[in-house]
Every structure is written in structure tokens, then in C-alpha cells.
Tab-separated table of C-alpha atoms in Angstrom:
chain	number	residue	atom	x	y	z
S	1	MET	CA	45.140	-19.773	-10.619
S	2	ASN	CA	41.569	-20.978	-11.082
S	3	THR	CA	39.181	-18.574	-12.762
S	4	ASP	CA	35.527	-19.256	-13.341
S	5	ILE	CA	35.200	-17.937	-16.872
S	6	SER	CA	31.414	-18.010	-16.609
S	7	THR	CA	31.417	-15.294	-13.947
S	8	ALA	CA	34.708	-13.480	-14.482
S	9	GLY	CA	34.124	-9.824	-15.207
S	10	GLU	CA	30.387	-10.001	-14.572
S	11	GLN	CA	28.810	-7.150	-12.626
S	12	PRO	CA	26.294	-7.805	-9.836
S	13	ALA	CA	22.738	-7.576	-11.052
S	14	ALA	CA	21.206	-4.165	-10.436
S	15	LYS	CA	18.666	-4.123	-7.655
S	16	PRO	CA	15.123	-3.241	-8.655
S	17	THR	CA	13.725	0.173	-7.862
S	18	VAL	CA	11.213	0.072	-5.023
S	19	VAL	CA	8.237	2.350	-5.678
S	20	LEU	CA	6.152	3.119	-2.586
S	21	VAL	CA	2.530	4.270	-2.894
S	22	HIS	CA	0.749	5.579	0.208
S	23	GLY	CA	-2.982	5.355	0.739
S	24	ALA	CA	-5.756	7.609	1.951
S	25	TRP	CA	-5.224	9.979	4.870
S	26	ALA	CA	-1.457	9.648	4.620
S	27	ASP	CA	1.497	10.983	2.667
S	28	SER	CA	4.885	9.723	1.526
S	29	SER	CA	6.613	10.717	4.779
S	30	GLY	CA	5.055	7.693	6.492
S	31	TRP	CA	7.435	5.468	4.541
S	32	GLY	CA	10.459	7.069	6.220
S	33	GLY	CA	11.542	4.047	8.244
S	34	VAL	CA	11.028	1.701	5.292
S	35	ILE	CA	12.998	4.010	3.014
S	36	SER	CA	15.931	4.170	5.441
S	37	LYS	CA	16.193	0.374	5.659
S	38	LEU	CA	15.892	-0.138	1.907
S	39	GLN	CA	18.501	2.511	1.167
S	40	GLU	CA	20.876	1.038	3.735
S	41	ASP	CA	20.586	-2.240	1.833
S	42	GLY	CA	21.324	-0.604	-1.502
S	43	TYR	CA	17.890	-0.344	-3.068
S	44	PRO	CA	16.919	2.686	-5.139
S	45	VAL	CA	13.620	3.991	-3.752
S	46	LEU	CA	10.913	6.328	-5.015
S	47	ALA	CA	8.015	7.341	-2.740
S	48	VAL	CA	5.120	8.564	-4.872
S	49	ALA	CA	2.785	11.394	-3.878
S	50	ASN	CA	-0.516	9.612	-4.545
S	51	PRO	CA	-2.992	12.303	-5.696
S	52	LEU	CA	-6.021	10.687	-3.925
S	53	ARG	CA	-8.386	12.173	-6.522
S	54	GLY	CA	-9.821	9.066	-8.188
S	55	LEU	CA	-8.871	5.421	-8.671
S	56	ALA	CA	-8.504	5.585	-12.449
S	57	SER	CA	-6.652	8.908	-12.446
S	58	ASP	CA	-4.416	7.986	-9.492
S	59	SER	CA	-3.548	4.685	-11.168
S	60	ALA	CA	-2.740	6.447	-14.428
S	61	TYR	CA	-0.472	8.848	-12.549
S	62	VAL	CA	1.426	6.008	-10.872
S	63	ARG	CA	1.639	4.171	-14.192
S	64	SER	CA	3.283	7.219	-15.777
S	65	ILE	CA	5.948	7.025	-13.092
S	66	LEU	CA	6.491	3.311	-13.666
S	67	ASP	CA	6.909	3.966	-17.379
S	68	SER	CA	9.651	6.482	-16.626
S	69	ILE	CA	11.813	4.020	-14.677
S	70	ASP	CA	14.563	2.035	-16.379
S	71	GLY	CA	14.909	-1.512	-15.082
S	72	ASP	CA	12.836	-3.685	-12.791
S	73	VAL	CA	10.414	-2.335	-10.207
S	74	VAL	CA	8.974	-3.703	-6.980
S	75	LEU	CA	5.699	-1.837	-6.511
S	76	VAL	CA	4.381	-1.391	-2.974
S	77	GLY	CA	0.979	-0.112	-1.850
S	78	HIS	CA	-0.570	0.617	1.534
S	79	SER	CA	-4.328	0.745	2.139
S	80	TYR	CA	-6.033	2.506	-0.806
S	81	GLY	CA	-2.600	2.518	-2.445
S	82	GLY	CA	-3.061	-1.231	-2.907
S	83	ALA	CA	-6.033	-0.609	-5.182
S	84	VAL	CA	-3.978	1.955	-7.069
S	85	ILE	CA	-1.054	-0.385	-7.726
S	86	THR	CA	-3.490	-3.185	-8.591
S	87	ASN	CA	-4.549	-1.051	-11.564
S	88	ALA	CA	-1.329	0.823	-12.314
S	89	ALA	CA	0.811	-2.286	-12.801
S	90	THR	CA	-1.504	-4.046	-15.246
S	91	GLY	CA	0.481	-4.505	-18.431
S	92	ALA	CA	3.580	-2.806	-17.019
S	93	GLY	CA	6.462	-4.924	-18.235
S	94	ASN	CA	8.999	-3.695	-15.707
S	95	VAL	CA	7.045	-4.536	-12.519
S	96	ARG	CA	8.429	-7.828	-11.214
S	97	ALA	CA	6.592	-7.974	-7.863
S	98	LEU	CA	3.706	-6.380	-5.999
S	99	VAL	CA	3.776	-5.868	-2.233
S	100	PHE	CA	0.627	-4.994	-0.300
S	101	ALA	CA	0.737	-3.678	3.277
S	102	ALA	CA	-2.709	-3.731	4.931
S	103	ALA	CA	-4.042	-2.901	1.493
S	104	PHE	CA	-7.134	-3.182	-0.656
S	105	THR	CA	-6.682	-5.513	-3.640
S	106	PRO	CA	-10.004	-5.461	-5.489
S	107	ASP	CA	-10.772	-7.694	-8.431
S	108	GLU	CA	-12.153	-6.350	-11.705
S	109	GLY	CA	-15.468	-4.570	-11.216
S	110	GLU	CA	-15.198	-4.438	-7.415
S	111	THR	CA	-15.150	-1.280	-5.300
S	112	ILE	CA	-13.349	-0.371	-2.102
S	113	ALA	CA	-16.637	0.386	-0.372
S	114	GLN	CA	-17.848	-3.196	-0.541
S	115	PHE	CA	-14.979	-4.324	1.675
S	116	ASN	CA	-15.988	-1.905	4.418
S	117	ASP	CA	-19.134	-3.921	5.212
S	118	PRO	CA	-18.887	-4.503	8.999
S	119	VAL	CA	-20.971	-7.687	8.855
S	120	THR	CA	-18.868	-9.498	6.256
S	121	TYR	CA	-15.588	-7.891	7.282
S	122	PRO	CA	-15.750	-7.074	11.021
S	123	GLY	CA	-13.149	-5.229	13.051
S	124	ALA	CA	-12.860	-1.882	11.306
S	125	GLU	CA	-13.922	1.309	13.087
S	126	LEU	CA	-13.804	3.553	10.031
S	127	THR	CA	-17.454	4.623	9.744
S	128	PRO	CA	-19.157	7.662	8.183
S	129	ASP	CA	-19.335	9.411	11.563
S	130	SER	CA	-15.550	9.111	11.918
S	131	LEU	CA	-14.989	11.244	8.810
S	132	ILE	CA	-15.105	14.962	8.115
S	133	VAL	CA	-16.392	15.640	4.603
S	134	ARG	CA	-15.702	18.975	2.937
S	135	PRO	CA	-16.864	19.967	-0.549
S	136	TYR	CA	-14.365	21.245	-3.078
S	137	PRO	CA	-14.880	22.328	-6.692
S	138	GLY	CA	-15.826	19.145	-8.505
S	139	GLY	CA	-16.235	16.801	-5.548
S	140	ALA	CA	-15.984	16.180	-1.828
S	141	ASP	CA	-12.965	15.340	0.322
S	142	ALA	CA	-12.891	13.248	3.491
S	143	THR	CA	-10.461	13.178	6.396
S	144	ILE	CA	-10.560	11.200	9.633
S	145	VAL	CA	-11.763	13.140	12.690
S	146	PRO	CA	-8.423	14.098	14.312
S	147	ALA	CA	-9.526	13.001	17.800
S	148	ARG	CA	-10.208	9.494	16.446
S	149	PHE	CA	-7.259	9.251	14.057
S	150	ARG	CA	-4.834	7.427	16.357
S	151	GLN	CA	-7.361	4.795	17.460
S	152	ILE	CA	-8.501	4.079	13.916
S	153	PHE	CA	-5.322	4.510	11.878
S	154	ALA	CA	-2.230	4.445	14.088
S	155	ALA	CA	-2.963	2.937	17.505
S	156	ASP	CA	0.572	1.579	17.940
S	157	VAL	CA	2.338	4.762	16.812
S	158	PRO	CA	3.623	7.074	19.593
S	159	VAL	CA	0.977	9.611	20.618
S	160	ARG	CA	2.881	12.704	19.504
S	161	GLN	CA	3.725	11.194	16.134
S	162	ALA	CA	0.126	10.081	15.601
S	163	ASP	CA	-1.121	13.561	16.508
S	164	ILE	CA	1.111	15.035	13.812
S	165	MET	CA	-0.077	12.431	11.293
S	166	ALA	CA	-3.676	13.353	12.134
S	167	VAL	CA	-3.087	17.010	11.376
S	168	ALA	CA	-1.035	16.312	8.250
S	169	GLN	CA	-3.346	13.660	6.766
S	170	ARG	CA	-4.052	14.115	3.060
S	171	PRO	CA	-7.767	14.441	2.215
S	172	THR	CA	-9.229	11.818	-0.074
S	173	ASN	CA	-11.970	12.222	-2.651
S	174	VAL	CA	-14.923	10.211	-1.349
S	175	ALA	CA	-15.663	9.111	-4.925
S	176	VAL	CA	-12.752	6.647	-4.793
S	177	LEU	CA	-14.847	4.407	-2.530
S	178	GLU	CA	-17.375	3.639	-5.276
S	179	GLU	CA	-15.110	3.603	-8.322
S	180	ARG	CA	-14.844	0.169	-9.912
S	181	THR	CA	-11.425	-1.301	-10.455
S	182	GLY	CA	-10.052	-2.499	-13.763
S	183	GLU	CA	-8.149	-5.671	-14.607
S	184	PRO	CA	-5.984	-6.477	-11.555
S	185	ALA	CA	-2.231	-6.808	-11.936
S	186	TRP	CA	-2.011	-9.367	-9.128
S	187	LYS	CA	-3.457	-11.999	-11.451
S	188	THR	CA	-0.265	-11.970	-13.527
S	189	ILE	CA	2.445	-10.511	-11.235
S	190	PRO	CA	3.772	-12.344	-8.124
S	191	SER	CA	2.415	-10.761	-4.962
S	192	TRP	CA	3.310	-10.439	-1.292
S	193	TYR	CA	0.890	-9.364	1.441
S	194	GLN	CA	1.495	-8.103	4.981
S	195	ILE	CA	-1.578	-8.407	7.219
S	196	SER	CA	-1.974	-6.025	10.161
S	197	ASN	CA	-3.715	-8.110	12.823
S	198	GLN	CA	-4.786	-5.136	14.971
S	199	ASP	CA	-6.014	-2.914	12.150
S	200	ASN	CA	-8.996	-0.705	13.004
S	201	ALA	CA	-9.264	0.913	9.561
S	202	LEU	CA	-9.246	-2.075	7.184
S	203	SER	CA	-10.654	-5.276	8.629
S	204	PRO	CA	-8.033	-8.001	9.168
S	205	VAL	CA	-10.717	-10.399	7.921
S	206	ALA	CA	-10.751	-8.525	4.611
S	207	GLN	CA	-6.964	-8.513	4.520
S	208	ARG	CA	-6.805	-12.277	4.936
S	209	PHE	CA	-9.413	-12.652	2.202
S	210	PHE	CA	-7.339	-10.492	-0.155
S	211	ALA	CA	-4.123	-12.395	0.537
S	212	GLU	CA	-5.729	-15.815	0.123
S	213	ARG	CA	-7.573	-14.870	-3.049
S	214	MET	CA	-4.377	-13.605	-4.668
S	215	GLY	CA	-2.337	-16.593	-3.529
S	216	ALA	CA	0.121	-14.059	-2.143
S	217	HIS	CA	3.210	-14.823	-0.092
S	218	THR	CA	1.730	-13.752	3.230
S	219	THR	CA	3.084	-12.531	6.561
S	220	SER	CA	1.300	-10.935	9.494
S	221	ILE	CA	2.271	-8.422	12.151
S	222	ASP	CA	0.554	-7.377	15.365
S	223	ALA	CA	0.139	-3.820	14.187
S	224	SER	CA	-2.327	-1.057	13.470
S	225	HIS	CA	-3.293	0.141	9.999
S	226	ALA	CA	-0.051	2.136	10.096
S	227	GLY	CA	2.044	-1.010	10.455
S	228	TYR	CA	4.359	0.259	7.739
S	229	VAL	CA	5.235	3.065	10.179
S	230	SER	CA	5.315	1.175	13.482
S	231	HIS	CA	6.895	-1.967	12.003
S	232	ALA	CA	9.016	-0.411	9.281
S	233	ALA	CA	11.789	-3.015	9.542
S	234	GLU	CA	9.398	-5.929	9.004
S	235	THR	CA	7.760	-4.135	6.082
S	236	ALA	CA	11.139	-3.474	4.484
S	237	GLU	CA	12.114	-7.122	4.968
S	238	LEU	CA	8.998	-8.264	3.109
S	239	ILE	CA	9.738	-5.844	0.271
S	240	GLU	CA	13.302	-7.144	0.031
S	241	ALA	CA	12.027	-10.729	-0.007
S	242	ALA	CA	9.873	-9.827	-2.991
S	243	ALA	CA	12.807	-8.071	-4.652
S	244	GLN	CA	15.063	-11.092	-4.199
S	245	ALA	CA	12.586	-13.726	-5.361
S	246	PRO	CA	13.384	-15.403	-8.680
S	247	SER	CA	11.612	-13.643	-11.530
């Protein structure tokens, strides 16, 4: 009987925990299809409720969650959630990969607002007149006008589902648009980027710029800004590719 003594009795390596961070005008339920696929393939998953109050405070909140997890983490961000994970993962020793889905990935000192310039980054339809702004104690919140939500955010999501997403969208503090980012984690942590080619919220031109600047492993899908919803299987596959890459 031949026994490989180098592997006898060894246990399979534990899979990293996938932490999912949604962006503005969304909530964790949008990750449902991605979560199902990851869980079917044996990955532990945690979908974070991003507070959407401020870039520094949201990043600190996500970082506190990362610090509570034993073992490796693959950290995933959509849209504004990309800026959050860019900051939250800096210096986090357990984050082995970053995955960005149609996400902002600002460099140090940059703001989200500067990547909404329609001249430099054409294709997005998210303009001031597409938002409803409501004051709250200490600031102002914005949501997308419900009648325009599907066209801007989720054009390839079934109408009824998009209508529900429009009503359930989480308001976002408008101050996040002008808040400058800190040292970006993507400069030291391997990154993957999924471009949504038919995105009407975040310019595909900006997305390609982000992916190229980071030197990210890049894929693209013919999808809306909500590609993580409409193309959940492809998004999950990219996350698993990041999880399986040599560290």
C-alpha cells in the first residue's frame, strides 16, 4: 500500500470568508444570487449592511468586521462599496484579495465625485436632477428618483424586481461624494475587477480606467450597474477565482 506521507492526514485548507459590501442606493439583499452560488460551493459568506453615512466612518465599520473574522477574507465591493473596501482593507492582514464589481476605486486624495464628470467619463445618467435630496439631522440624504431607478441602476433586472429595489433603496449621505479617500488597499492586495459594459450609473470608461490603473485581473459583462444581481453567477465565479488564486 502506497501512502504519500507528505499529505496523509492533512485536512483541506479552509476556504476564505467572502465579505460582500453593497454600495449606494442598495442593500445586502441584492447579493442574494451571489450568496447562493458561493454557499453552494462551500464558501462562508457575510453580507455587510454598509451604513452609507460617510466614507471614513463606513470604512471603519467594515474594518471592524474584518478584524472580527478568523482566517482569510476575500473582500468584495459594488459601486460606492468599492471605495469603502479600498479604505477598509488597508493594513488588514487577513484580506487576501479584493474584488470590485462596477465599483469606484479611488486613489489617495481622490473623491467619488470627480469620476462622475460626464466629459471625462461619459455614459452615466446619474445627474443631480435624477436624485431626491432630503435633509436629516446632521446632513442630507439622496435617493434615485424611483421612476428613473431601473434605467439608471438596473436596466437588465426584471421590471417588478427593479421596482421593488427602487422603493427599498437605502439613502446615501451626499457628503460621501466629496470625501477624500485614504491610502488605497489595492496598491498592496491583489485585485479583481468586473466591468459592467452597459452601466448607466458609473461610466464604463471610468470602470476601465480603475481596472487598468490597479492592474486588476479584469472581466467584463454586458450588464447594468446592478450586474451583481442580473449576472450573479458570473460575479460569483470571479469572486471564487480570486479566492482560489495563490496567495
